[in-house]
Coordinates of C-alpha atoms in Angstrom, one line a residue:
M11 CA -4.3 -24.8 -0.7
Q12 CA -6.8 -25.9 -3.4
E13 CA -5.3 -26.2 -6.9
L14 CA -7.3 -26.5 -10.2
H15 CA -6.2 -26.4 -13.8
D16 CA -8.0 -24.9 -16.8
A17 CA -10.3 -23.5 -14.2
P18 CA -13.2 -21.2 -15.1
L19 CA -12.8 -17.6 -13.9
A20 CA -16.2 -16.2 -15.0
P21 CA -18.0 -17.5 -11.9
L22 CA -15.5 -15.7 -9.7
T23 CA -16.5 -12.3 -11.1
T24 CA -19.6 -10.3 -10.7
F25 CA -19.8 -9.8 -14.5
R26 CA -19.7 -13.5 -15.0
L27 CA -17.4 -13.1 -17.9
G28 CA -13.9 -14.2 -19.0
G29 CA -12.2 -17.3 -20.0
P30 CA -10.3 -19.9 -17.8
A31 CA -7.1 -19.7 -15.9
A32 CA -4.3 -22.2 -16.7
R33 CA -4.1 -22.7 -13.0
L34 CA -6.3 -21.5 -10.1
L35 CA -5.0 -21.5 -6.5
T36 CA -7.4 -20.8 -3.5
A37 CA -5.5 -19.5 -0.4
T38 CA -7.2 -19.5 3.0
T39 CA -4.3 -18.2 5.2
D40 CA -1.8 -15.3 4.8
A41 CA 1.0 -17.8 4.7
E42 CA -0.6 -19.6 1.7
V43 CA -1.0 -16.3 -0.1
V44 CA 2.6 -15.3 0.4
A45 CA 3.8 -18.9 -0.6
A46 CA 1.7 -18.8 -3.8
V47 CA 2.9 -15.3 -4.8
R48 CA 6.6 -16.3 -4.2
E49 CA 6.3 -19.4 -6.2
A50 CA 4.8 -17.5 -9.1
D51 CA 7.5 -14.8 -8.9
D52 CA 10.3 -17.4 -8.6
S53 CA 9.2 -19.3 -11.6
G54 CA 8.3 -16.2 -13.7
T55 CA 4.7 -17.2 -13.9
P56 CA 2.1 -14.4 -14.6
L57 CA 0.0 -13.9 -11.5
L58 CA -3.6 -12.7 -11.3
V59 CA -4.9 -11.9 -7.7
I60 CA -8.6 -12.3 -7.2
G61 CA -10.7 -11.2 -4.3
G62 CA -14.4 -10.8 -4.6
G63 CA -14.2 -10.3 -8.4
S64 CA -16.4 -7.3 -8.4
N65 CA -13.8 -5.1 -10.1
L66 CA -12.5 -7.4 -12.8
V67 CA -13.0 -7.5 -16.6
I68 CA -11.2 -10.7 -17.8
G69 CA -10.7 -11.4 -21.5
D70 CA -12.5 -14.2 -23.3
K71 CA -9.2 -16.0 -23.7
G72 CA -8.8 -16.2 -20.0
F73 CA -5.5 -16.0 -18.1
D74 CA -2.4 -18.0 -19.1
G75 CA -0.8 -18.1 -15.7
T76 CA -1.7 -18.6 -12.1
A77 CA -4.9 -17.0 -10.7
L78 CA -4.7 -16.7 -6.9
R79 CA -8.1 -16.5 -5.2
I80 CA -7.7 -14.9 -1.7
A81 CA -10.2 -16.6 0.6
T82 CA -8.7 -15.7 4.0
K83 CA -11.0 -15.0 7.0
G84 CA -10.5 -12.8 9.9
F85 CA -12.6 -10.1 11.7
E86 CA -11.1 -8.6 14.8
L87 CA -12.8 -5.7 16.6
V88 CA -11.2 -4.3 19.7
G89 CA -12.9 -1.2 20.9
T90 CA -13.0 1.0 17.8
A91 CA -10.0 -0.7 16.1
L92 CA -11.0 -3.1 13.3
E93 CA -8.7 -5.6 11.5
L94 CA -10.0 -7.4 8.5
A95 CA -8.4 -10.3 6.5
A96 CA -8.2 -9.5 2.8
G97 CA -10.6 -12.3 2.0
E98 CA -13.5 -11.1 4.3
V99 CA -16.7 -10.2 2.4
W100 CA -16.8 -6.4 2.7
T101 CA -20.5 -5.8 3.0
D102 CA -20.7 -8.4 5.8
A103 CA -17.9 -6.6 7.7
V104 CA -19.8 -3.4 7.4
A105 CA -22.9 -4.9 8.8
R106 CA -20.9 -6.2 11.8
T107 CA -19.5 -2.9 12.6
V108 CA -22.8 -1.2 12.5
E109 CA -24.2 -3.9 14.7
A110 CA -21.4 -3.1 17.2
G111 CA -22.7 0.5 17.2
L112 CA -19.7 2.0 15.4
A113 CA -19.5 4.7 12.7
G114 CA -17.2 5.3 9.8
I115 CA -18.0 2.8 7.0
E116 CA -21.8 2.4 7.4
C117 CA -22.5 4.3 4.1
L118 CA -20.2 1.7 2.3
A119 CA -22.8 -1.0 2.9
G120 CA -23.7 -3.2 -0.1
I121 CA -20.5 -2.7 -2.0
P122 CA -19.5 -6.1 -3.4
G123 CA -16.1 -7.5 -3.2
S124 CA -13.5 -8.3 -0.5
A125 CA -11.9 -6.2 2.2
G126 CA -8.5 -6.5 0.7
A127 CA -9.7 -4.7 -2.5
T128 CA -10.9 -1.7 -0.5
P129 CA -7.6 0.2 -0.1
I130 CA -6.5 -0.5 -3.7
Q131 CA -9.5 1.3 -5.2
N132 CA -10.0 3.6 -2.2
V133 CA -13.6 2.4 -2.2
G134 CA -16.1 5.1 -1.6
A135 CA -19.8 5.9 -2.0
Y136 CA -22.5 8.0 -0.4
G137 CA -20.0 10.5 1.1
Q138 CA -17.6 8.0 2.7
E139 CA -14.3 6.5 1.5
V140 CA -12.1 4.0 3.2
A141 CA -9.1 6.4 3.2
S142 CA -10.9 8.2 6.0
T143 CA -10.8 5.2 8.4
I144 CA -7.9 3.0 7.2
T145 CA -5.0 3.3 9.6
E146 CA -2.6 0.6 8.1
V147 CA -2.5 -1.9 5.3
V148 CA -0.5 -5.1 5.8
A149 CA 0.7 -6.4 2.4
Y150 CA 3.3 -8.7 0.8
D151 CA 5.9 -6.6 -1.1
R152 CA 6.9 -8.6 -4.2
Y153 CA 9.8 -6.3 -4.8
T154 CA 11.5 -6.7 -1.3
R155 CA 9.9 -10.1 -0.7
E156 CA 8.7 -9.1 2.8
T157 CA 5.5 -8.5 4.5
V158 CA 5.2 -4.9 5.2
T159 CA 2.9 -2.6 7.2
I160 CA 2.0 0.6 5.4
P161 CA 0.5 3.5 7.3
N162 CA -2.3 5.6 5.9
D163 CA -0.1 8.6 5.0
E164 CA 2.1 6.3 2.8
C165 CA -0.9 4.8 0.9
A166 CA -1.2 7.8 -1.5
F167 CA -5.0 7.7 -1.3
S168 CA -7.0 9.9 -3.7
Y169 CA -10.2 9.6 -5.6
R170 CA -10.6 5.9 -6.5
H171 CA -6.9 5.6 -6.5
S172 CA -3.9 4.6 -4.2
R173 CA -0.3 3.5 -4.1
F174 CA -1.5 0.0 -4.5
K175 CA -3.4 0.7 -7.7
A176 CA -0.4 2.8 -9.0
E177 CA 1.9 -0.2 -8.4
P178 CA -0.3 -3.1 -9.3
D179 CA 2.5 -5.6 -9.6
R180 CA 4.1 -4.8 -6.3
F181 CA 1.8 -5.3 -3.3
V182 CA -0.6 -8.1 -2.4
V183 CA -2.9 -6.9 0.4
L184 CA -3.2 -9.3 3.3
R185 CA -4.9 -7.4 6.1
V186 CA -6.6 -4.0 6.4
R187 CA -6.8 -2.0 9.7
F188 CA -9.3 0.7 10.5
E189 CA -10.1 3.1 13.3
L190 CA -13.9 3.6 13.6
E191 CA -15.9 6.0 15.8
D192 CA -18.0 5.3 18.8
A193 CA -20.8 7.9 18.4
G194 CA -23.3 6.2 20.7
G195 CA -24.8 4.2 17.8
L196 CA -25.1 7.2 15.5
S197 CA -23.5 7.5 12.1
A198 CA -20.7 9.7 11.0
P199 CA -22.1 13.2 9.8
L200 CA -23.9 12.6 6.6
K201 CA -22.0 14.1 3.7
Y202 CA -24.0 12.9 0.7
P203 CA -27.1 14.9 -0.3
E204 CA -29.1 11.9 -1.6
T205 CA -28.6 10.0 1.6
A206 CA -29.6 13.0 3.7
R207 CA -32.7 13.6 1.7
A208 CA -33.7 9.9 1.8
M209 CA -33.6 10.1 5.6
G210 CA -35.2 13.4 6.0
A211 CA -32.0 14.8 7.5
E212 CA -29.6 17.6 6.8
Q213 CA -26.1 17.3 5.5
G214 CA -23.7 17.1 8.4
E215 CA -26.4 15.6 10.7
R216 CA -25.8 12.3 12.5
V217 CA -28.5 9.6 12.3
P218 CA -28.7 6.1 13.7
A219 CA -26.0 4.1 12.0
T220 CA -28.3 1.2 11.4
A221 CA -30.7 3.5 9.6
A222 CA -27.9 5.0 7.5
R223 CA -26.8 1.5 6.4
E224 CA -30.4 0.5 5.6
T225 CA -31.0 3.6 3.6
V226 CA -27.8 3.2 1.6
L227 CA -28.7 -0.5 0.9
R228 CA -32.2 0.6 -0.3
L229 CA -30.6 3.3 -2.5
R230 CA -28.1 1.0 -4.0
A231 CA -30.6 -1.8 -4.7
G232 CA -32.8 0.7 -6.6
K233 CA -29.8 1.3 -8.9
G234 CA -29.0 -2.3 -9.3
M235 CA -25.9 -1.9 -7.2
V236 CA -26.6 -4.8 -4.6
L237 CA -25.7 -8.2 -5.9
D238 CA -28.7 -10.4 -6.8
P239 CA -28.1 -13.5 -9.0
E240 CA -31.7 -13.2 -10.4
D241 CA -31.3 -9.6 -11.4
H242 CA -29.1 -9.0 -14.5
D243 CA -28.8 -5.4 -13.6
T244 CA -26.4 -6.5 -10.9
W245 CA -24.3 -8.6 -13.3
S246 CA -21.9 -5.8 -13.5
A247 CA -18.9 -4.1 -11.7
G248 CA -21.1 -1.4 -10.4
S249 CA -19.9 2.0 -11.7
F250 CA -18.0 1.2 -14.9
F251 CA -16.5 4.7 -15.2
T252 CA -15.0 7.0 -12.7
N253 CA -16.3 10.6 -12.4
P254 CA -14.1 12.9 -14.6
I255 CA -11.9 15.4 -12.8
L256 CA -11.1 18.4 -15.0
D257 CA -8.6 21.2 -14.8
A258 CA -9.8 24.8 -15.3
A259 CA -9.3 24.8 -19.1
Q260 CA -10.9 21.4 -19.5
Y261 CA -13.9 22.4 -17.4
A262 CA -14.4 25.6 -19.4
A263 CA -14.3 23.8 -22.7
F264 CA -16.7 21.2 -21.3
L265 CA -19.2 23.8 -20.1
A266 CA -19.1 25.5 -23.5
R267 CA -19.9 22.2 -25.2
A268 CA -22.6 21.4 -22.8
K269 CA -24.3 24.8 -23.4
D270 CA -24.0 24.4 -27.1
R271 CA -25.5 21.0 -27.0
L272 CA -28.1 21.4 -24.3
G273 CA -28.8 25.1 -24.0
P274 CA -27.6 27.8 -21.8
E275 CA -30.1 27.0 -19.0
V276 CA -28.5 23.6 -18.4
T277 CA -25.8 23.5 -15.7
P278 CA -23.9 20.1 -15.5
P279 CA -23.1 18.7 -12.0
A280 CA -19.9 20.1 -10.6
F281 CA -18.1 19.4 -7.3
P282 CA -14.8 20.9 -6.2
A283 CA -11.8 18.6 -6.3
D284 CA -8.2 18.9 -5.2
G285 CA -5.8 21.3 -6.8
G286 CA -8.5 23.6 -8.0
H287 CA -10.0 21.0 -10.3
T288 CA -13.6 20.2 -10.8
K289 CA -15.3 16.8 -10.7
T290 CA -18.4 16.2 -12.8
S291 CA -20.7 13.2 -13.1
A292 CA -20.0 10.4 -15.5
A293 CA -23.6 9.1 -15.2
W294 CA -24.8 12.6 -16.3
L295 CA -22.4 12.7 -19.2
I296 CA -23.5 9.2 -20.4
D297 CA -27.2 9.9 -20.2
R298 CA -26.9 13.4 -21.9
A299 CA -24.8 11.9 -24.7
G300 CA -27.7 9.6 -25.5
F301 CA -26.8 6.4 -23.6
T302 CA -29.9 6.1 -21.5
K303 CA -30.9 3.4 -19.0
G304 CA -31.3 0.0 -20.8
Y305 CA -29.3 1.2 -23.9
G306 CA -28.1 -1.5 -26.3
T307 CA -29.6 -4.4 -28.2
G308 CA -27.1 -7.2 -27.5
P309 CA -26.3 -9.4 -24.5
A310 CA -24.3 -6.5 -23.0
R311 CA -26.3 -3.3 -22.2
I312 CA -26.4 -0.3 -19.9
S313 CA -28.3 -1.2 -16.7
T314 CA -32.1 -0.4 -16.7
K315 CA -31.6 1.2 -13.3
H316 CA -28.4 3.2 -13.5
T317 CA -26.6 4.6 -16.6
L318 CA -23.1 4.1 -14.9
A319 CA -23.4 0.4 -14.9
L320 CA -22.7 -1.8 -17.9
T321 CA -24.2 -5.2 -17.6
N322 CA -24.2 -8.8 -18.8
R323 CA -27.8 -9.7 -19.7
G324 CA -26.8 -13.4 -19.9
G325 CA -24.8 -15.0 -22.6
A326 CA -22.5 -12.0 -23.2
T327 CA -18.8 -12.2 -23.9
T328 CA -16.2 -9.8 -22.7
E329 CA -15.9 -8.5 -26.3
D330 CA -19.6 -7.7 -26.2
L331 CA -19.0 -5.7 -23.0
L332 CA -16.0 -3.8 -24.3
A333 CA -17.7 -3.0 -27.5
L334 CA -20.5 -1.3 -25.5
A335 CA -17.9 0.5 -23.3
R336 CA -16.0 1.8 -26.3
E337 CA -19.2 3.1 -27.8
V338 CA -20.0 5.0 -24.7
V339 CA -16.5 6.4 -24.4
A340 CA -16.6 7.6 -28.0
G341 CA -20.0 9.1 -27.7
V342 CA -19.2 11.1 -24.6
Q343 CA -16.0 12.3 -26.1
D344 CA -17.7 13.4 -29.3
V345 CA -20.5 15.2 -27.5
F346 CA -18.7 16.8 -24.5
G347 CA -15.0 16.5 -25.2
V348 CA -14.5 14.5 -22.0
T349 CA -12.7 11.2 -21.9
L350 CA -14.2 8.6 -19.6
V351 CA -11.9 6.2 -17.8
N352 CA -12.9 2.7 -16.8
E353 CA -13.0 1.8 -13.1
P354 CA -12.7 -2.0 -13.2
V355 CA -9.3 -3.6 -13.8
T356 CA -9.0 -5.2 -17.3
V357 CA -7.1 -8.5 -17.6
G358 CA -5.8 -9.5 -21.1
V359 CA -8.0 -6.8 -22.7
S360 CA -8.3 -3.0 -22.8
L361 CA -10.7 -0.3 -24.0

């Protein structure tokens, strides 16, 4: 297991921001991951687990503890059953399942990060989310000091949330198991209108899985959501804010504010959510509150391709990024009375 001291963490994140870790370990086997976690817990050392770094905002002062980078490898596909080691690159794994003619995660192509992060955030995009295909998550339980296998129905999956996110100091994901679908090379039924339109198909229709993946990659690239070291619009964490989910009273108040601000003919995006709630679009809120593509004058700005992405234009600090995020949150709250919640995990800082 590789060990470094006073190690830069910024290169391990897609934001390319954050100070150093007092100690950085890189684990390449499950046993090394468990050993590193146990050592930190036994000594009372703060522990930061890093996968692909695509959902992390690390403070400029860094992390005064042990950062554990999970670099495990393992891709096992037996029939329609898939098992991924936590350190596997997610978008590469998606490509391999599509090449095998299987459906279920093809619309999650291009999402940066590692496989182990997907159940934590219940990663989703373009009408799919991993909760629909995950069967089990193998994790190290820091409370019981055992490796446990957690079935889907005990993962408490919901929109961009899970049991693992709710208990961030308890579980370290080691492996993720999925059940995919053999639809003869076709995709799962298309659920997302933008994807269907881009393919000239109808919602609910199946298309070749390879074409669905390629279409999603093209759509994501057009929004700066596919990593490219030469493109500062991709120096981000993708969507920085989750789409707000409002109860009936909150939604009514929001609609009233929107009509006062924008006129009675304007109808904000609205999608049904669990429990009689309504989900609206964070990107729409940000744009209509005056924070348009490219907003900002400093080294941290809104993406020129997508209002939901905050970006490092090169030379930014984490404080630059947080100042922009706070400005956006305050602006949307002032105009629409809706509070935006950050999607990335913050380390040593907060909004």
